[in-house]
Amino acid sequence: MGSTTHNPDHAALVLGIESSCDETAVALVTGDRRIVAQRIASQEAEHAPYGGVVPEIAARAHAERLAPMLQAVMADARLGLADVDAIAATAGPGLIGGVMVGLVSAKALAMASDKPLMAINHLEGHALSPRLADPDLAFPYLLLLVSGGHCQILGVEGVGEYRRLATTIDDALGEAFDKTAKILGLGYPGGPAVERLAREGDPGAVALPRPMKGSKEPHFSFAGLKSAVLRAHESGDHTAADIAASFQQAAVDCLIDRLGHALAAGKWPALVVAGGVAANQTVRAALEALAAQHDMRFVAPPLALCTDNAAMIAWAGCERLPLGQSDPLDIKARPRWPLDPEAEKVRGAGVKA
Ligand code: KG4
Ligand code: ZN
């Protein structure tokens, strides 16, 4: 095995690769929370004509971009593979073709450099990303993980210790934002476009449902909200801005209600949000107010760490390295990979990352 700690004072340096959806990303991150270099290439332009991510196109784009991007990040940092302590890559869940491109590249680098390989769960990357941004965020914390493929409430008790308290029984929240954008003709990706348009609308203008609100079950549901958005649009009675604002308000109300359910069952020192939808300012403001009501700290990573990126994957590697965790070179890429394997299956729960 190569030297993993050449100098005890030197913080570990981890190379991270992310390729599970439509972002190709590479980052170098240190154990003392420095993002030494990072690059990210979005495939928005390739997928926009189809109104969503096309797996085959995504895999091909990752395959074309990843190697030159690795070279560029190492050049940006003026470092070589010999300076790196471990290679981390997303190994799932996600679109399998893309995941394989990133994971196989990481295996080749790990083998060539004789450094440990870390096969990272993409959701673990999101779950630990707030600790990269905030050195004071200690375990445990209550995490709302809201992305294009997932909508979960997790108890994060330590590295590798995740308890799923709630998930969606149908659509993820990011998916609901994307579908609303599609219905309103705002294009892809939808979340930021819905947020922008919502600023010009009245959040009380359109009566929309709050699925699961008040339910004794802990879970989320967004399919009914999406159908109601479609009906509101087809009625011709409302402006797109009013629909966008009302949808966003309904979504936020659902988040607050479900988090209230989780907080009624247990106290947590901090409320943390991660994943692409955590970039939404209305969502962040509502969560911040909820945390204040419950006397909890509120932590939300900077916007660039919310949406998919490789710094969070490298950081997950930094968290695991001191625990002596690494993975064998024959580890498999996994299209599905729940963070909490003990959690009961819930019908229709999202499959994307
Ligand atoms: O975490 P992420 O980049 O990728 C996944 O792992 O899924 O999340 C992407 C999702 C998309 O559904 C996108 O529409 C949503 O996050 N999103 C937003 C915003 N920015 C991204 N949703 C609402 N408001 C935003 N500002
Ligand atoms: Zn993600």
PDB file of C-alpha atoms and ligand atoms in Angstrom, residues 20-23 122 126 146-150 173-175 177-178 189-192 195 248 275-281 306-308 352-353, ligand 1:
ATOM      1  CA  SER A  20     -23.941   9.760 -11.239  1.00  0.00           C
ATOM      2  CA  CYS A  21     -26.302  12.061 -13.109  1.00  0.00           C
ATOM      3  CA  ASP A  22     -25.722  14.966 -15.498  1.00  0.00           C
ATOM      4  CA  GLU A  23     -22.760  16.665 -13.845  1.00  0.00           C
ATOM      5  CA  HIS A 122     -23.726   9.749  -3.577  1.00  0.00           C
ATOM      6  CA  HIS A 126     -24.852  15.039   0.152  1.00  0.00           C
ATOM      7  CA  VAL A 146     -33.884  16.994  -1.035  1.00  0.00           C
ATOM      8  CA  SER A 147     -32.578  16.319  -4.538  1.00  0.00           C
ATOM      9  CA  GLY A 148     -33.781  15.315  -7.989  1.00  0.00           C
ATOM     10  CA  GLY A 149     -34.145  11.676  -6.995  1.00  0.00           C
ATOM     11  CA  HIS A 150     -34.601  11.731  -3.232  1.00  0.00           C
ATOM     12  CA  LEU A 173     -39.169  17.067  -4.449  1.00  0.00           C
ATOM     13  CA  GLY A 174     -36.620  18.045  -7.123  1.00  0.00           C
ATOM     14  CA  GLU A 175     -38.569  15.881  -9.553  1.00  0.00           C
ATOM     15  CA  PHE A 177     -39.950  21.083  -9.301  1.00  0.00           C
ATOM     16  CA  ASP A 178     -38.705  19.722 -12.632  1.00  0.00           C
ATOM     17  CA  PRO A 189     -33.444  21.946 -15.287  1.00  0.00           C
ATOM     18  CA  GLY A 190     -36.591  23.137 -13.633  1.00  0.00           C
ATOM     19  CA  GLY A 191     -35.857  23.971 -10.003  1.00  0.00           C
ATOM     20  CA  PRO A 192     -34.012  27.269 -10.474  1.00  0.00           C
ATOM     21  CA  GLU A 195     -37.826  29.613  -8.135  1.00  0.00           C
ATOM     22  CA  GLN A 248     -43.338  26.354  -4.211  1.00  0.00           C
ATOM     23  CA  GLY A 275     -29.170  18.257  -2.021  1.00  0.00           C
ATOM     24  CA  GLY A 276     -30.111  20.324  -5.073  1.00  0.00           C
ATOM     25  CA  VAL A 277     -33.413  21.680  -3.728  1.00  0.00           C
ATOM     26  CA  ALA A 278     -31.485  23.070  -0.730  1.00  0.00           C
ATOM     27  CA  ALA A 279     -30.343  25.778  -3.164  1.00  0.00           C
ATOM     28  CA  ASN A 280     -33.902  27.203  -3.048  1.00  0.00           C
ATOM     29  CA  GLN A 281     -34.057  30.409  -0.978  1.00  0.00           C
ATOM     30  CA  CYS A 306     -26.005  21.748  -2.628  1.00  0.00           C
ATOM     31  CA  THR A 307     -26.268  20.678  -6.261  1.00  0.00           C
ATOM     32  CA  ASP A 308     -24.186  17.747  -7.473  1.00  0.00           C
ATOM     33  CA  LYS A 352     -32.410   8.374  -9.011  1.00  0.00           C
ATOM     34  CA  ALA A 353     -29.718  10.083  -6.964  1.00  0.00           C
TER      35      ALA A 353
HETATM   36  O1  KG4 B   1     -28.636  17.123  -5.860  1.00  0.00           O
HETATM   37  P1  KG4 B   1     -28.899  17.413  -7.296  1.00  0.00           P
HETATM   38  O2  KG4 B   1     -27.990  18.379  -8.030  1.00  0.00           O
HETATM   39  O3  KG4 B   1     -28.927  16.120  -8.150  1.00  0.00           O
HETATM   40  C1  KG4 B   1     -29.448  14.924  -7.672  1.00  0.00           C
HETATM   41  O4  KG4 B   1     -28.699  14.222  -6.945  1.00  0.00           O
HETATM   42  O5  KG4 B   1     -30.643  14.704  -7.977  1.00  0.00           O
HETATM   43  O6  KG4 B   1     -30.412  17.928  -7.368  1.00  0.00           O
HETATM   44  C2  KG4 B   1     -30.970  18.312  -8.595  1.00  0.00           C
HETATM   45  C3  KG4 B   1     -32.395  18.730  -8.325  1.00  0.00           C
HETATM   46  C4  KG4 B   1     -33.182  19.013  -9.596  1.00  0.00           C
HETATM   47  O7  KG4 B   1     -34.442  18.393  -9.501  1.00  0.00           O
HETATM   48  C5  KG4 B   1     -33.291  20.527  -9.592  1.00  0.00           C
HETATM   49  O8  KG4 B   1     -34.454  21.000 -10.261  1.00  0.00           O
HETATM   50  C6  KG4 B   1     -33.333  20.831  -8.114  1.00  0.00           C
HETATM   51  O9  KG4 B   1     -32.410  19.939  -7.551  1.00  0.00           O
HETATM   52  N1  KG4 B   1     -32.946  22.216  -7.837  1.00  0.00           N
HETATM   53  C7  KG4 B   1     -33.766  23.141  -7.313  1.00  0.00           C
HETATM   54  C8  KG4 B   1     -33.043  24.358  -7.276  1.00  0.00           C
HETATM   55  N2  KG4 B   1     -31.798  24.127  -7.775  1.00  0.00           N
HETATM   56  C9  KG4 B   1     -31.756  22.806  -8.112  1.00  0.00           C
HETATM   57  N3  KG4 B   1     -35.036  23.053  -6.896  1.00  0.00           N
HETATM   58  C10 KG4 B   1     -35.615  24.164  -6.403  1.00  0.00           C
HETATM   59  N4  KG4 B   1     -35.003  25.369  -6.356  1.00  0.00           N
HETATM   60  C11 KG4 B   1     -33.717  25.507  -6.774  1.00  0.00           C
HETATM   61  N5  KG4 B   1     -33.111  26.696  -6.725  1.00  0.00           N
END
